[in-house]
Amino acid sequence: MAQALALADRFKGLKELPGLKAEACGVQRMTGDVGERVAIVAARDVRDKEPVMVVPENLAVTRVDAESHPVVGPLAAEASELTALTLWLLAERAAGAASKYAGLLATLPEGTLSPLLWSDEELGELLAGSHVLAEARGRKQALADTWAGLAPKLAADPARFPPTVYNQAAFSSAFCVVVATAAFLPAANCFALLPLVSGAMARTGNGNGCDLDFDPELNAVVVTATRPYRAGSEMMLNDGRPNGELLLATGTLQDNNSSDFLSWPASLVPADRYYMMKSQVLESMGFSAKEEFPVYADRMPIQLLAYLRLSRVADPALLAKCTFEADVELSQMNEYEILQILMGDCRERLAAYTKSYEEDVKIAQQSDLTPKERLAVKLRLGEKRIINATMEAVRRRLAPIRGIPTKSGQLADPNSDLKEIFDTIESLPTAPLRLVQGLVSWARGDDDPEWYGKKKPGQGRK
């Protein structure tokens, strides 16, 4: 609490910076995922479209400042934008109270909880089954490679770049702080560290926050409300990234993030005799033979369904009905097949987790979790909600599909055997992952032989 009080006082001090206009903004302590945090709130009632903060260009720290820095300038000029800002942050922190940016620096976090800073053991244990795991490891390696490129240059001049300041741990931590707090300015096409904004304004994916951009006429960064605010309400920045990306970039998650989604891969079957024809149709619609689609918890992935329909259609005459603009069923057989494929994908994803949804719910209720454990279980629960919601939506679509007529006049399910296998697997508390993966791979047609295209229309492998 004492740290939050001190930080709030520092933010209030930033409001006195020359040229900064923020009379509509107040500073308030709030409860966060890990202890207390400082938030920007409306100091008074705010109107829709009203500018709530104006930060003059000279108070914004960009790559230009990093490249002109007397210590790290030459290195920053050769580095990427975010790496340049990281070098600037290391140098200015080393200057301490003598830095002219001391006020801004005092309000930036010392570090973040980004998975890029977790050990590989922590990643494997806490993010098992999550799509974030592979991405975290890839970005962590990329960050290590960036440091490996800088290290020899820094080591060549230890007097200028003392190892106590410029080392891999300090660089990685500072990089994550920059990624978490720097704001992207579309009009200026650059990142910037901004007083009051960086380190204080939380992000929201619900579209009810504030927009931020550079105004060339004012030569300043302007934060604009996109809805009315009552005095005391927290003002956040609009940020449409899903929770997985927010965790990687900022080390935080947003509850009830309407922008949260999972990326779902889809592709054509290479052995399909109509592969080239389908590729051309997809290309004309702006898609390729391999795609990824966002899947949300509150809506059916219409474009993913359209892609799957096209990828598995066995009658080329039905290609004319394919559309990504509306939810159009091509045939009952095709619809059943792609819904089973999607259901199999859902089960495969759930089977990859080491704990069930119910187990994670109980873990989330524990009061003694570490900050990393709490973030990880919130992420896993959010992902599983999306998968479970998708499975439920698929079940509702499968329910009306009774089967196909037989010679006896009754309706038979052409996929009853496979459906029974999937239902049995789903009923097991912990499904054997290899078995699930093999069955789902088979259902998708990953191993379809070359003679797949010679099957009768509608009799493709399910």
mmCIF file of N, CA and C in Angstrom, residues 32-137:
data_model
loop_
_atom_site.group_PDB
_atom_site.id
_atom_site.type_symbol
_atom_site.label_atom_id
_atom_site.label_comp_id
_atom_site.label_asym_id
_atom_site.label_seq_id
_atom_site.Cartn_x
_atom_site.Cartn_y
_atom_site.Cartn_z
ATOM 1 N N GLY A 32 -5.500 -4.581 -8.173
ATOM 2 C CA GLY A 32 -5.156 -5.256 -9.420
ATOM 3 C C GLY A 32 -5.023 -6.751 -9.219
ATOM 4 N N ASP A 33 -4.547 -7.451 -10.248
ATOM 5 C CA ASP A 33 -4.337 -8.888 -10.145
ATOM 6 C C ASP A 33 -3.313 -9.218 -9.060
ATOM 7 N N VAL A 34 -2.330 -8.332 -8.917
ATOM 8 C CA VAL A 34 -1.268 -8.545 -7.939
ATOM 9 C C VAL A 34 -1.160 -7.284 -7.082
ATOM 10 N N GLY A 35 -1.852 -7.252 -5.971
ATOM 11 C CA GLY A 35 -1.780 -6.095 -5.087
ATOM 12 C C GLY A 35 -2.494 -4.884 -5.670
ATOM 13 N N GLU A 36 -2.080 -3.702 -5.187
ATOM 14 C CA GLU A 36 -2.697 -2.466 -5.636
ATOM 15 C C GLU A 36 -1.972 -1.907 -6.855
ATOM 16 N N ARG A 37 -2.691 -1.125 -7.625
ATOM 17 C CA ARG A 37 -2.114 -0.456 -8.777
ATOM 18 C C ARG A 37 -2.638 0.974 -8.820
ATOM 19 N N VAL A 38 -2.007 1.788 -9.636
ATOM 20 C CA VAL A 38 -2.431 3.169 -9.821
ATOM 21 C C VAL A 38 -3.208 3.269 -11.129
ATOM 22 N N ALA A 39 -4.330 3.954 -11.120
ATOM 23 C CA ALA A 39 -5.176 4.082 -12.299
ATOM 24 C C ALA A 39 -5.468 5.547 -12.583
ATOM 25 N N ILE A 40 -5.719 5.835 -13.850
ATOM 26 C CA ILE A 40 -6.169 7.170 -14.262
ATOM 27 C C ILE A 40 -7.694 7.168 -14.258
ATOM 28 N N VAL A 41 -8.278 8.100 -13.523
ATOM 29 C CA VAL A 41 -9.732 8.186 -13.422
ATOM 30 C C VAL A 41 -10.195 9.571 -13.872
ATOM 31 N N ALA A 42 -11.473 9.692 -14.137
ATOM 32 C CA ALA A 42 -12.040 10.987 -14.521
ATOM 33 C C ALA A 42 -12.123 11.878 -13.284
ATOM 34 N N ALA A 43 -11.473 13.028 -13.350
ATOM 35 C CA ALA A 43 -11.507 13.971 -12.227
ATOM 36 C C ALA A 43 -12.853 14.694 -12.152
ATOM 37 N N ARG A 44 -13.593 14.628 -13.230
ATOM 38 C CA ARG A 44 -14.920 15.253 -13.320
ATOM 39 C C ARG A 44 -15.704 14.491 -14.377
ATOM 40 N N ASP A 45 -16.937 14.840 -14.587
ATOM 41 C CA ASP A 45 -17.697 14.216 -15.671
ATOM 42 C C ASP A 45 -17.068 14.569 -17.014
ATOM 43 N N VAL A 46 -16.928 13.573 -17.861
ATOM 44 C CA VAL A 46 -16.280 13.749 -19.172
ATOM 45 C C VAL A 46 -17.280 13.441 -20.268
ATOM 46 N N ARG A 47 -17.299 14.278 -21.295
ATOM 47 C CA ARG A 47 -18.204 14.081 -22.424
ATOM 48 C C ARG A 47 -17.614 13.107 -23.443
ATOM 49 N N ASP A 48 -18.487 12.513 -24.233
ATOM 50 C CA ASP A 48 -18.053 11.670 -25.342
ATOM 51 C C ASP A 48 -17.262 12.526 -26.335
ATOM 52 N N LYS A 49 -16.157 11.981 -26.853
ATOM 53 C CA LYS A 49 -15.274 12.628 -27.831
ATOM 54 C C LYS A 49 -14.476 13.794 -27.234
ATOM 55 N N GLU A 50 -14.493 13.931 -25.936
ATOM 56 C CA GLU A 50 -13.740 15.029 -25.318
ATOM 57 C C GLU A 50 -12.280 14.635 -25.124
ATOM 58 N N PRO A 51 -11.323 15.493 -25.514
ATOM 59 C CA PRO A 51 -9.915 15.219 -25.213
ATOM 60 C C PRO A 51 -9.688 15.295 -23.707
ATOM 61 N N VAL A 52 -9.140 14.244 -23.138
ATOM 62 C CA VAL A 52 -8.928 14.218 -21.690
ATOM 63 C C VAL A 52 -7.469 14.434 -21.316
ATOM 64 N N MET A 53 -6.587 14.318 -22.305
ATOM 65 C CA MET A 53 -5.169 14.524 -22.027
ATOM 66 C C MET A 53 -4.456 14.944 -23.300
ATOM 67 N N VAL A 54 -3.568 15.931 -23.179
ATOM 68 C CA VAL A 54 -2.753 16.384 -24.302
ATOM 69 C C VAL A 54 -1.301 16.386 -23.838
ATOM 70 N N VAL A 55 -0.478 15.570 -24.512
ATOM 71 C CA VAL A 55 0.937 15.441 -24.152
ATOM 72 C C VAL A 55 1.773 16.039 -25.278
ATOM 73 N N PRO A 56 2.436 17.173 -25.046
ATOM 74 C CA PRO A 56 3.240 17.795 -26.114
ATOM 75 C C PRO A 56 4.362 16.875 -26.569
ATOM 76 N N GLU A 57 4.758 17.046 -27.810
ATOM 77 C CA GLU A 57 5.753 16.150 -28.416
ATOM 78 C C GLU A 57 7.049 16.101 -27.619
ATOM 79 N N ASN A 58 7.462 17.222 -27.028
ATOM 80 C CA ASN A 58 8.738 17.246 -26.327
ATOM 81 C C ASN A 58 8.738 16.404 -25.051
ATOM 82 N N LEU A 59 7.546 16.016 -24.570
ATOM 83 C CA LEU A 59 7.471 15.167 -23.391
ATOM 84 C C LEU A 59 7.381 13.687 -23.748
ATOM 85 N N ALA A 60 7.180 13.393 -25.009
ATOM 86 C CA ALA A 60 7.098 12.002 -25.462
ATOM 87 C C ALA A 60 8.488 11.483 -25.806
ATOM 88 N N VAL A 61 8.792 10.285 -25.366
ATOM 89 C CA VAL A 61 10.092 9.659 -25.650
ATOM 90 C C VAL A 61 9.903 8.666 -26.786
ATOM 91 N N THR A 62 10.613 8.883 -27.890
ATOM 92 C CA THR A 62 10.509 8.019 -29.063
ATOM 93 C C THR A 62 11.895 7.548 -29.487
ATOM 94 N N ARG A 63 11.922 6.852 -30.586
ATOM 95 C CA ARG A 63 13.207 6.362 -31.117
ATOM 96 C C ARG A 63 14.166 7.519 -31.381
ATOM 97 N N VAL A 64 13.626 8.658 -31.759
ATOM 98 C CA VAL A 64 14.479 9.828 -32.024
ATOM 99 C C VAL A 64 15.306 10.185 -30.795
ATOM 100 N N ASP A 65 14.678 10.126 -29.617
ATOM 101 C CA ASP A 65 15.402 10.421 -28.372
ATOM 102 C C ASP A 65 16.458 9.358 -28.096
ATOM 103 N N ALA A 66 16.132 8.107 -28.386
ATOM 104 C CA ALA A 66 17.099 7.035 -28.161
ATOM 105 C C ALA A 66 18.306 7.180 -29.078
ATOM 106 N N GLU A 67 18.063 7.520 -30.337
ATOM 107 C CA GLU A 67 19.174 7.628 -31.291
ATOM 108 C C GLU A 67 20.051 8.844 -31.019
ATOM 109 N N SER A 68 19.512 9.859 -30.369
ATOM 110 C CA SER A 68 20.300 11.053 -30.060
ATOM 111 C C SER A 68 20.891 11.011 -28.657
ATOM 112 N N HIS A 69 20.711 9.906 -27.949
ATOM 113 C CA HIS A 69 21.217 9.793 -26.593
ATOM 114 C C HIS A 69 22.747 9.762 -26.595
ATOM 115 N N PRO A 70 23.393 10.510 -25.694
ATOM 116 C CA PRO A 70 24.859 10.589 -25.708
ATOM 117 C C PRO A 70 25.562 9.271 -25.391
ATOM 118 N N VAL A 71 24.890 8.338 -24.724
ATOM 119 C CA VAL A 71 25.537 7.074 -24.347
ATOM 120 C C VAL A 71 25.176 5.949 -25.313
ATOM 121 N N VAL A 72 23.892 5.739 -25.544
ATOM 122 C CA VAL A 72 23.455 4.574 -26.324
ATOM 123 C C VAL A 72 23.030 4.930 -27.735
ATOM 124 N N GLY A 73 23.152 6.203 -28.117
ATOM 125 C CA GLY A 73 22.685 6.644 -29.426
ATOM 126 C C GLY A 73 23.171 5.813 -30.597
ATOM 127 N N PRO A 74 24.481 5.582 -30.735
ATOM 128 C CA PRO A 74 24.976 4.803 -31.879
ATOM 129 C C PRO A 74 24.398 3.387 -31.937
ATOM 130 N N LEU A 75 24.281 2.744 -30.766
ATOM 131 C CA LEU A 75 23.709 1.400 -30.744
ATOM 132 C C LEU A 75 22.215 1.441 -31.070
ATOM 133 N N ALA A 76 21.517 2.439 -30.548
ATOM 134 C CA ALA A 76 20.084 2.562 -30.792
ATOM 135 C C ALA A 76 19.790 2.783 -32.266
ATOM 136 N N ALA A 77 20.671 3.503 -32.954
ATOM 137 C CA ALA A 77 20.469 3.794 -34.368
ATOM 138 C C ALA A 77 20.517 2.524 -35.216
ATOM 139 N N GLU A 78 21.199 1.509 -34.719
ATOM 140 C CA GLU A 78 21.326 0.251 -35.462
ATOM 141 C C GLU A 78 20.288 -0.781 -35.045
ATOM 142 N N ALA A 79 19.533 -0.488 -34.001
ATOM 143 C CA ALA A 79 18.622 -1.478 -33.427
ATOM 144 C C ALA A 79 17.187 -1.244 -33.887
ATOM 145 N N SER A 80 16.332 -2.192 -33.555
ATOM 146 C CA SER A 80 14.902 -2.033 -33.816
ATOM 147 C C SER A 80 14.345 -0.950 -32.899
ATOM 148 N N GLU A 81 13.125 -0.527 -33.184
ATOM 149 C CA GLU A 81 12.536 0.580 -32.421
ATOM 150 C C GLU A 81 12.389 0.253 -30.943
ATOM 151 N N LEU A 82 11.838 -0.910 -30.632
ATOM 152 C CA LEU A 82 11.642 -1.268 -29.235
ATOM 153 C C LEU A 82 12.967 -1.539 -28.534
ATOM 154 N N THR A 83 13.943 -2.094 -29.244
ATOM 155 C CA THR A 83 15.264 -2.299 -28.653
ATOM 156 C C THR A 83 15.936 -0.959 -28.386
ATOM 157 N N ALA A 84 15.761 -0.004 -29.286
ATOM 158 C CA ALA A 84 16.330 1.335 -29.088
ATOM 159 C C ALA A 84 15.749 1.980 -27.831
ATOM 160 N N LEU A 85 14.439 1.875 -27.650
ATOM 161 C CA LEU A 85 13.813 2.431 -26.450
ATOM 162 C C LEU A 85 14.290 1.698 -25.191
ATOM 163 N N THR A 86 14.574 0.405 -25.317
ATOM 164 C CA THR A 86 15.088 -0.355 -24.179
ATOM 165 C C THR A 86 16.472 0.140 -23.776
ATOM 166 N N LEU A 87 17.323 0.372 -24.752
ATOM 167 C CA LEU A 87 18.663 0.907 -24.455
ATOM 168 C C LEU A 87 18.551 2.292 -23.820
ATOM 169 N N TRP A 88 17.623 3.101 -24.307
ATOM 170 C CA TRP A 88 17.403 4.432 -23.723
ATOM 171 C C TRP A 88 16.978 4.305 -22.262
ATOM 172 N N LEU A 89 16.075 3.367 -21.994
ATOM 173 C CA LEU A 89 15.590 3.181 -20.626
ATOM 174 C C LEU A 89 16.707 2.738 -19.696
ATOM 175 N N LEU A 90 17.549 1.824 -20.133
ATOM 176 C CA LEU A 90 18.677 1.395 -19.316
ATOM 177 C C LEU A 90 19.613 2.557 -19.006
ATOM 178 N N ALA A 91 19.914 3.366 -20.017
ATOM 179 C CA ALA A 91 20.830 4.491 -19.833
ATOM 180 C C ALA A 91 20.253 5.548 -18.901
ATOM 181 N N GLU A 92 18.978 5.868 -19.061
ATOM 182 C CA GLU A 92 18.360 6.900 -18.227
ATOM 183 C C GLU A 92 18.157 6.413 -16.799
ATOM 184 N N ARG A 93 17.870 5.151 -16.621
ATOM 185 C CA ARG A 93 17.781 4.621 -15.270
ATOM 186 C C ARG A 93 19.133 4.688 -14.576
ATOM 187 N N ALA A 94 20.180 4.447 -15.328
ATOM 188 C CA ALA A 94 21.531 4.522 -14.743
ATOM 189 C C ALA A 94 21.852 5.940 -14.312
ATOM 190 N N ALA A 95 21.283 6.935 -14.985
ATOM 191 C CA ALA A 95 21.537 8.337 -14.626
ATOM 192 C C ALA A 95 20.839 8.728 -13.330
ATOM 193 N N GLY A 96 19.815 7.983 -12.957
ATOM 194 C CA GLY A 96 19.129 8.231 -11.694
ATOM 195 C C GLY A 96 18.445 9.577 -11.643
ATOM 196 N N ALA A 97 18.605 10.275 -10.503
ATOM 197 C CA ALA A 97 17.944 11.557 -10.290
ATOM 198 C C ALA A 97 18.431 12.621 -11.258
ATOM 199 N N ALA A 98 19.617 12.409 -11.857
ATOM 200 C CA ALA A 98 20.174 13.393 -12.787
ATOM 201 C C ALA A 98 19.459 13.375 -14.135
ATOM 202 N N SER A 99 18.679 12.332 -14.411
ATOM 203 C CA SER A 99 17.971 12.245 -15.680
ATOM 204 C C SER A 99 16.862 13.286 -15.734
ATOM 205 N N LYS A 100 16.741 13.955 -16.868
ATOM 206 C CA LYS A 100 15.665 14.942 -17.005
ATOM 207 C C LYS A 100 14.301 14.263 -17.139
ATOM 208 N N TYR A 101 14.334 12.941 -17.301
ATOM 209 C CA TYR A 101 13.100 12.164 -17.377
ATOM 210 C C TYR A 101 12.840 11.414 -16.066
ATOM 211 N N ALA A 102 13.445 11.869 -14.985
ATOM 212 C CA ALA A 102 13.332 11.157 -13.708
ATOM 213 C C ALA A 102 11.877 10.981 -13.283
ATOM 214 N N GLY A 103 11.045 11.982 -13.541
ATOM 215 C CA GLY A 103 9.639 11.884 -13.165
ATOM 216 C C GLY A 103 8.930 10.762 -13.896
ATOM 217 N N LEU A 104 9.152 10.665 -15.210
ATOM 218 C CA LEU A 104 8.559 9.590 -15.997
ATOM 219 C C LEU A 104 9.099 8.239 -15.557
ATOM 220 N N LEU A 105 10.416 8.154 -15.372
ATOM 221 C CA LEU A 105 11.042 6.889 -15.000
ATOM 222 C C LEU A 105 10.513 6.370 -13.671
ATOM 223 N N ALA A 106 10.226 7.289 -12.748
ATOM 224 C CA ALA A 106 9.758 6.878 -11.418
ATOM 225 C C ALA A 106 8.370 6.269 -11.460
ATOM 226 N N THR A 107 7.638 6.502 -12.533
ATOM 227 C CA THR A 107 6.278 5.954 -12.643
ATOM 228 C C THR A 107 6.218 4.695 -13.488
ATOM 229 N N LEU A 108 7.320 4.334 -14.123
ATOM 230 C CA LEU A 108 7.350 3.095 -14.898
ATOM 231 C C LEU A 108 7.630 1.918 -13.965
ATOM 232 N N PRO A 109 7.059 0.767 -14.221
ATOM 233 C CA PRO A 109 7.332 -0.397 -13.358
ATOM 234 C C PRO A 109 8.777 -0.861 -13.494
ATOM 235 N N GLU A 110 9.302 -1.448 -12.444
ATOM 236 C CA GLU A 110 10.660 -1.991 -12.500
ATOM 237 C C GLU A 110 10.715 -3.202 -13.422
ATOM 238 N N GLY A 111 9.625 -3.925 -13.500
ATOM 239 C CA GLY A 111 9.549 -5.103 -14.360
ATOM 240 C C GLY A 111 8.097 -5.460 -14.600
ATOM 241 N N THR A 112 7.859 -6.526 -15.338
ATOM 242 C CA THR A 112 6.498 -6.993 -15.611
ATOM 243 C C THR A 112 6.418 -8.494 -15.335
ATOM 244 N N LEU A 113 5.239 -9.034 -15.432
ATOM 245 C CA LEU A 113 5.032 -10.471 -15.266
ATOM 246 C C LEU A 113 4.885 -11.173 -16.614
ATOM 247 N N SER A 114 5.443 -10.581 -17.654
ATOM 248 C CA SER A 114 5.379 -11.202 -18.978
ATOM 249 C C SER A 114 6.017 -12.589 -18.949
ATOM 250 N N PRO A 115 5.406 -13.576 -19.606
ATOM 251 C CA PRO A 115 5.993 -14.909 -19.691
ATOM 252 C C PRO A 115 7.387 -14.926 -20.326
ATOM 253 N N LEU A 116 7.767 -13.861 -21.010
ATOM 254 C CA LEU A 116 9.106 -13.798 -21.573
ATOM 255 C C LEU A 116 10.163 -13.802 -20.475
ATOM 256 N N LEU A 117 9.758 -13.490 -19.248
ATOM 257 C CA LEU A 117 10.686 -13.446 -18.119
ATOM 258 C C LEU A 117 10.549 -14.675 -17.223
ATOM 259 N N TRP A 118 9.661 -15.604 -17.583
ATOM 260 C CA TRP A 118 9.509 -16.821 -16.796
ATOM 261 C C TRP A 118 10.579 -17.836 -17.204
ATOM 262 N N SER A 119 10.913 -18.725 -16.279
ATOM 263 C CA SER A 119 11.835 -19.804 -16.618
ATOM 264 C C SER A 119 11.121 -20.795 -17.527
ATOM 265 N N ASP A 120 11.896 -21.614 -18.228
ATOM 266 C CA ASP A 120 11.287 -22.583 -19.128
ATOM 267 C C ASP A 120 10.459 -23.599 -18.350
ATOM 268 N N GLU A 121 10.912 -23.923 -17.119
ATOM 269 C CA GLU A 121 10.147 -24.844 -16.289
ATOM 270 C C GLU A 121 8.794 -24.235 -15.909
ATOM 271 N N GLU A 122 8.785 -22.950 -15.567
ATOM 272 C CA GLU A 122 7.534 -22.276 -15.236
ATOM 273 C C GLU A 122 6.605 -22.233 -16.443
ATOM 274 N N LEU A 123 7.160 -21.954 -17.609
ATOM 275 C CA LEU A 123 6.344 -21.920 -18.816
ATOM 276 C C LEU A 123 5.691 -23.272 -19.065
ATOM 277 N N GLY A 124 6.498 -24.332 -18.993
ATOM 278 C CA GLY A 124 5.991 -25.669 -19.270
ATOM 279 C C GLY A 124 4.944 -26.118 -18.273
ATOM 280 N N GLU A 125 5.103 -25.716 -17.014
ATOM 281 C CA GLU A 125 4.163 -26.140 -15.980
ATOM 282 C C GLU A 125 2.883 -25.308 -15.997
ATOM 283 N N LEU A 126 3.018 -23.992 -16.114
ATOM 284 C CA LEU A 126 1.866 -23.110 -15.964
ATOM 285 C C LEU A 126 1.071 -22.920 -17.252
ATOM 286 N N LEU A 127 1.725 -23.076 -18.399
ATOM 287 C CA LEU A 127 1.048 -22.823 -19.673
ATOM 288 C C LEU A 127 0.861 -24.090 -20.497
ATOM 289 N N ALA A 128 0.980 -25.247 -19.862
ATOM 290 C CA ALA A 128 0.802 -26.511 -20.583
ATOM 291 C C ALA A 128 -0.575 -26.553 -21.233
ATOM 292 N N GLY A 129 -0.602 -26.818 -22.527
ATOM 293 C CA GLY A 129 -1.849 -26.890 -23.274
ATOM 294 C C GLY A 129 -2.267 -25.582 -23.903
ATOM 295 N N SER A 130 -1.750 -24.475 -23.388
ATOM 296 C CA SER A 130 -2.128 -23.163 -23.917
ATOM 297 C C SER A 130 -1.369 -22.860 -25.202
ATOM 298 N N HIS A 131 -2.043 -22.188 -26.136
ATOM 299 C CA HIS A 131 -1.379 -21.784 -27.367
ATOM 300 C C HIS A 131 -0.305 -20.733 -27.089
ATOM 301 N N VAL A 132 -0.356 -20.115 -25.909
ATOM 302 C CA VAL A 132 0.612 -19.082 -25.561
ATOM 303 C C VAL A 132 1.996 -19.691 -25.289
ATOM 304 N N LEU A 133 2.040 -20.966 -24.922
ATOM 305 C CA LEU A 133 3.302 -21.589 -24.555
ATOM 306 C C LEU A 133 4.335 -21.506 -25.673
ATOM 307 N N ALA A 134 3.972 -21.970 -26.851
ATOM 308 C CA ALA A 134 4.917 -21.960 -27.973
ATOM 309 C C ALA A 134 5.298 -20.536 -28.350
ATOM 310 N N GLU A 135 4.327 -19.628 -28.322
ATOM 311 C CA GLU A 135 4.614 -18.234 -28.669
ATOM 312 C C GLU A 135 5.555 -17.609 -27.648
ATOM 313 N N ALA A 136 5.358 -17.914 -26.376
ATOM 314 C CA ALA A 136 6.229 -17.367 -25.331
ATOM 315 C C ALA A 136 7.657 -17.866 -25.500
ATOM 316 N N ARG A 137 7.799 -19.131 -25.781
ATOM 317 C CA ARG A 137 9.141 -19.680 -25.964
ATOM 318 C C ARG A 137 9.807 -19.090 -27.203
#
